[in-house]
Structures are given as structure tokens and as C-alpha cells.
Amino acid sequence: MSYPYQIGSLSEYHEAYRKSIEDPEAFWAGVASNFHWRKKWDRVLSWNFKEPNVEWFAGGKLNITENCLDRHLEKLGDKPAIIWEPNNPEERTRVVTYERLHKRVCQFAQVLRNNGVKKGDRVCIYMGMVPELAYAVLGCARIGAVHSVIFGGFSAQSIADRLEDAKAEFIVTCDGAYRGGKDIPLKSIIDDALIGNKLVKKVIVYTRTRIPVSMIKGRDVWWEDEMLKVTDTLPVEGFGEAEVMDAEDPLFILYTSGSTGKPKGVVHSSGGYMIWTNYTFVNAFQYKPGQVHFCTADIGWITGHSYILYGPLSAGATSIMFEGIPTWPDAGRFWDVIDKYKVNIFYTAPTAIRSLMSFGLDPLKGKDLSSLQVLGTVGEPINEEAWHWYDEHIGKKNCPVVDTWWQTETGGLMITNLAGITPAKPSWATLPMPGVQPVLVDDKGEEVTEKDADGFYKGNLCIKAPWPGIIRTTYGDHERCRTNYFATYDNLYFTGDGALKDDNGFFRITGRVDDVLNVSGHRIGTAEVENAINMHASVIESAVVGFPHDIKGQGIYAYVIVSGLRGDEAGTRQDIIQTVSRIIGPIAKPDKIQFVTGLPKTRSGKIMRRILRKIAEGETANLGDTSTLLDPAVVDELKNGKL
Ligand code: PRX
């Protein structure tokens, strides 16, 4: 494949950027013309941020899987599309060529059809990182079913909420999953999630761990049995045929946390999302045909959707899919994988880098990392120390490091340097991708034009105009999409992040300015954690804030008012942590719980989180103005950390 839209120099970047802003329609039509459309679009872009309503390539018809698979078959059929590295390094690797992937996706698409799945139906996917997860995701896309992947670390209750919100009638899962030294009983968690659920008609179960599972008659079927019914030697009518989708038809829903309420289902489109993931993949990582790309994310998150599956596959790349975790069986696992498959592009999260840094350099001994050409980070701000360690010890100062800022809602990378093309600056995401118009505004929505004392512009990060991968709606509740992203400031998409800008126009993302935490690169709403804590019988009220954590970036700090605590602090603490784990999942467990008798509230009853944050950070001297508090004495108790 060739990518005529791949930017090859700094001046080309500036040129592409200028064109993308001056005439976005011509610019994106040029990019989109390199893809396979069943019918060309009528109009490249129409939009308003009021409703909001954004349409890219309206009238265009396509199927994303034809772009990810069929169009590569002739030239790349025998090349690996996915290389699967199992959790246990002793287990056999699986190499899935483009031809094989195409075949399996077509087969599984037929399995879905046989089980009654139709275009537009929502299919929830709750699986470990096995190639069959890719077949399931792409199989859905093949027939126009809307996939909603749920990360394996979420609890039955979280799954139940998502199933209900998405009104999903179908589930694809595994009996269990291996993650490091742990076995996760996925099917049994699904069974719990389905108690009381009346909508789900079919559960397709892939055998991974062979743990005993119970199957419900008429509802649960085995993946293997279903696949046997659709071998390619027995073609049925329409076998393998891709559903023709409108560019604006939804491709998937992915749930993510916000500052209020339950997680919302971010909806992405078929056409714009495809163009955006491909364009950003090819440009930021400077992907060259034949390279091996290793993104360490889980497909349960947006990073896995966009940069293990859709971006790399639409570009004809080889994408590594890793089932395990970076520290099992030892902290050299990533480096083994890079060495084993001669990885060229490596993309991971700062939290993983910090965690691996803490093991020192021993795990790197004897590992040949010379195949690496590009390194990337995503998910949270990267501190300079981690950036330099990554650059020096992994990239051997020979690989550009791209710091990619983006979000579930943006579909793909938004602000990032382009590897080796635009300059890097440690801990700065630097420049916007073509098509992205970032602006920093103050709390009133006015553009920040004055520098702060450090010489930077500082404000809330917004985007002025749509890019092809922008969120289209929040599933089942468009108003929620409007209020969350488009109502804070007139005519702007609000990211929820704060940022700095320097004189070169480089951006540095400083973190969320709303009540969303970023724990090990995972997004968690404080309100969600509070709701879960409050479910515990002894809890009267709670308030959750983030605090700086050396490895996780942010940790979860909970202030909790309990009734009837009779000396058994440790037991209650454990019990509350277990409650959160049961309700949301292990990823949301508080790191610290402080029992208190009151919370700092204003006279109108609002919790002053600013004070709670400072105390959680260990800052007790400069708490700012506390005079508006209903009961200023509460602050002393909080500072002393006692009941
Ligand atoms: O706060 C920003 C942070 O992660 C948030 C988005 O989280 P999520 O939707 O889960 O997507 C994560 C993967 C794209 C953002 O609002 N974030 C993401 N990338 C960076 C970042 N913060 C700083 N630097 C980054 N490179």
C-alpha cells in the first residue's frame, strides 16, 4: 500500500495543516479518495456544534472491514495482519495472515447472522485478548452490527449497566481469560450480569481457559460449534458479504466515564472514524509498509480499537496483540515481545513505563531492541523522567517518541508530534494533527491571550471545528452528548482537559479539569466511585478525589463518613474496597480511605473538592479560602487524618 497523504517533512506538515483548516472539505476528500467506497459521498462535511450534528462523507457507502481486509488480500494476503502473543510465553504464538483474518471474520459474521444478529443490533463483547476478539469485533462491523466491547476488568454490575444502556441483545464472551498469574472467569461474570436481564437472546462463548462454565439452554452457544456450521466449504447465500453501510452509520459504542452519572456510550461512525484512525496511524507513527506495530493497550479501551485494530489493519500493517501484562512472568515481557517479533513501532502508556522503570535495567539485559524505530505514549501526561528513560533505555536515543493526546470521544490522535517529522518536546504533546483546531479558553469561554507568570498560555482545552473521528452522540441520549461536550462553551467541543501552550504553538496537557480521574491511564469518574462506596451499608457519605501517584499517575483517595464503626477500621476499609470492586471493577478500587465525621461543604451544600484534593496531596498549609465553609472546623479534622 502507499499512502499519498503521509506527511514526509516539517514543511509538508505545515502545508497539510494549512490546507486542512482553509479548505477542510477538499483536504479530507483528498484523503478519503484513497479508500474503498461502494459509493462516493455526496457531501464531505456538514456540521453545527449547537445540537450538535456532525456529518462526514454523507451519502458515502462503505464497509470498514472491506478497507481493513478485502482490499489488502491481493498484495498482502499472506502477510501477518495479527500476531498473537499469549499470556504464557511457553504457549504457541498465533500468526493470522490477512487472508486468514478475512476468512475468520467472514465466518464469524455468518455465525452472528445465523444467531439472529442484524444490521444496527448491539453486540456486547466481553473477551480476553485473543484473536477471536478481533474476529468478533470485525465480524460485527462486517454485518453492520454495532459492537460494544467491555474491558475484562469491569464487574458484572458494570456490564449489566452497559447492556441495559445499549439495549444489547447479543453477547460474545470467553469461558475465561488469562492475565498474568490470574484467571478471570468471564462467562461466570456475564452470567451474573445477566441476572434479571430480559433483552439478551444469545451468548456466544469461545473456549480459552477450559474452566467449567454453565450454559443456559437456548441462550448460550459455543463459538466452536457455531463456527463449524459455517465452514467455507459449505457456503450459504451471502456468505462473507459485507453489509453496505452509510458513512454516518454507527460502527461501535464504547463506554467511558464522565464527571457525572454512569458511564456514557460514546458512538463512532463508520466512515469518519475509519479515515481518522488510518490517517493518524500513518502520520503520527510514520508507518512504513512491512513494519510491525505493537500497541500494548487492551481492545476494551479506545486505544486498542483504534491502534490495534482499525488504524493498523486499514493501513495493511502487522499488529501485535498481546494477551498478558508487562510484569508477568517478569518485568522483561514487553522487551521479549519486541525482540521476538522485531517490533518497529511500540506504543504504550506512561504508567507502564513508570512501572517498568521501577524494576531498573536488569529486565532489559540480553533483549535486542534494535528493531525499534518509533516509540509512542498515550493515556495520561508523561513526566519528563519517564520520557527520558523511555527515550534512552528503550529507544536508545535513536527513536522519535510521540506523545499522543486524545480521548475516547476523539476516535484517534489529536495533538501529537509526528515521528521524526515534527519536533518532540518531553512531556509536551506538541502540535495538532491536520484538521484539529485546539484553543485554550478561560472559564467564561474567552480565548486565553495573556501568558501566565511562567510564560505559557494556560486554559481549558477546546476544539473549534470537527475532525472526521469526532464523537457523534452518546448512545440513546443525544442531549447528554450536547451537555457534556458542547454546552460548556459556545460553539466549541470541550475536552475536559487543561493545557498549556508555548510560543511555538506546542501544547502540554496538564490533566483533567473536571471530576474525572486518570488512574493508570484508565478514566474513572469520581461520582461513580462515590456511588459505589455509598452502597456499603455503613457508609453515610463519601467524597473521592485524585492524588499524585508515582506509578499510576493518579491514585484514588476517598473520604468516607461511616456510621457504627466499632473499632474495626481495617475490616471496614477492606469491605468498602471490595464493594467498589464488585460494583465497578478492580480498576476503581480506592488506594486510600480516610474515615471522617464531616466533609468540607459550603453553605449551599456543595463539597469543596479543592480542599480535599490539597489534603490528599499532602498539602495542609495553603488550603486557600475556607471562610465560605459551613463548618471550617471540619478541615482540621481532615488534616489530622483522624476520626
Ligand atoms: O486527560 C486526558 C488523558 O486521557 C483522557 C482521555 O481518556 P480516554 O478517553 O480513556 O482515552 C485514553 C486514550 C486515548 C484525556 O482527556 N490523556 C490521553 N492522552 C494523553 C492524556 N493526557 C496527557 N497526555 C496524553 N498524551
XYZ file of C-alpha atoms and ligand atoms in Angstrom, residues 256 302-303 377-381 403-409 495 497 509 511-512 518 521 523, ligand 1:
49
model
C -16.374 5.875 29.148
C -10.353 3.092 22.614
C -6.591 2.795 22.113
C 2.830 7.088 24.639
C -0.831 7.633 25.341
C -3.427 7.954 28.045
C -2.051 10.437 30.543
C 0.561 13.135 30.870
C 3.337 11.810 22.945
C -0.181 11.367 21.644
C -3.017 13.221 23.319
C -6.552 12.132 22.508
C -9.711 10.692 24.052
C -12.356 8.016 23.602
C -14.536 10.763 22.146
C -12.288 18.143 26.131
C -8.618 18.745 29.956
C -1.825 18.596 28.514
C -4.762 16.741 33.131
C -8.491 16.781 33.684
C -6.941 9.115 35.291
C -4.316 5.686 32.128
C -10.608 7.022 33.080
O -6.899 13.594 30.296
C -6.569 13.160 29.002
C -5.792 11.868 29.101
O -6.739 10.831 28.947
C -8.041 11.375 28.751
C -8.830 10.521 27.800
O -9.014 9.269 28.360
P -9.663 8.107 27.491
O -10.907 8.606 26.860
O -9.766 6.924 28.360
O -8.649 7.848 26.330
C -7.356 7.441 26.655
C -6.628 7.044 25.406
C -6.734 7.978 24.288
C -7.801 12.748 28.232
O -8.901 13.595 28.441
N -4.765 11.741 28.067
C -4.777 10.942 26.992
N -3.630 11.038 26.309
C -2.858 11.939 26.950
C -3.584 12.394 28.064
N -3.084 13.335 28.890
C -1.871 13.831 28.626
N -1.116 13.425 27.593
C -1.554 12.495 26.732
N -0.782 12.103 25.732
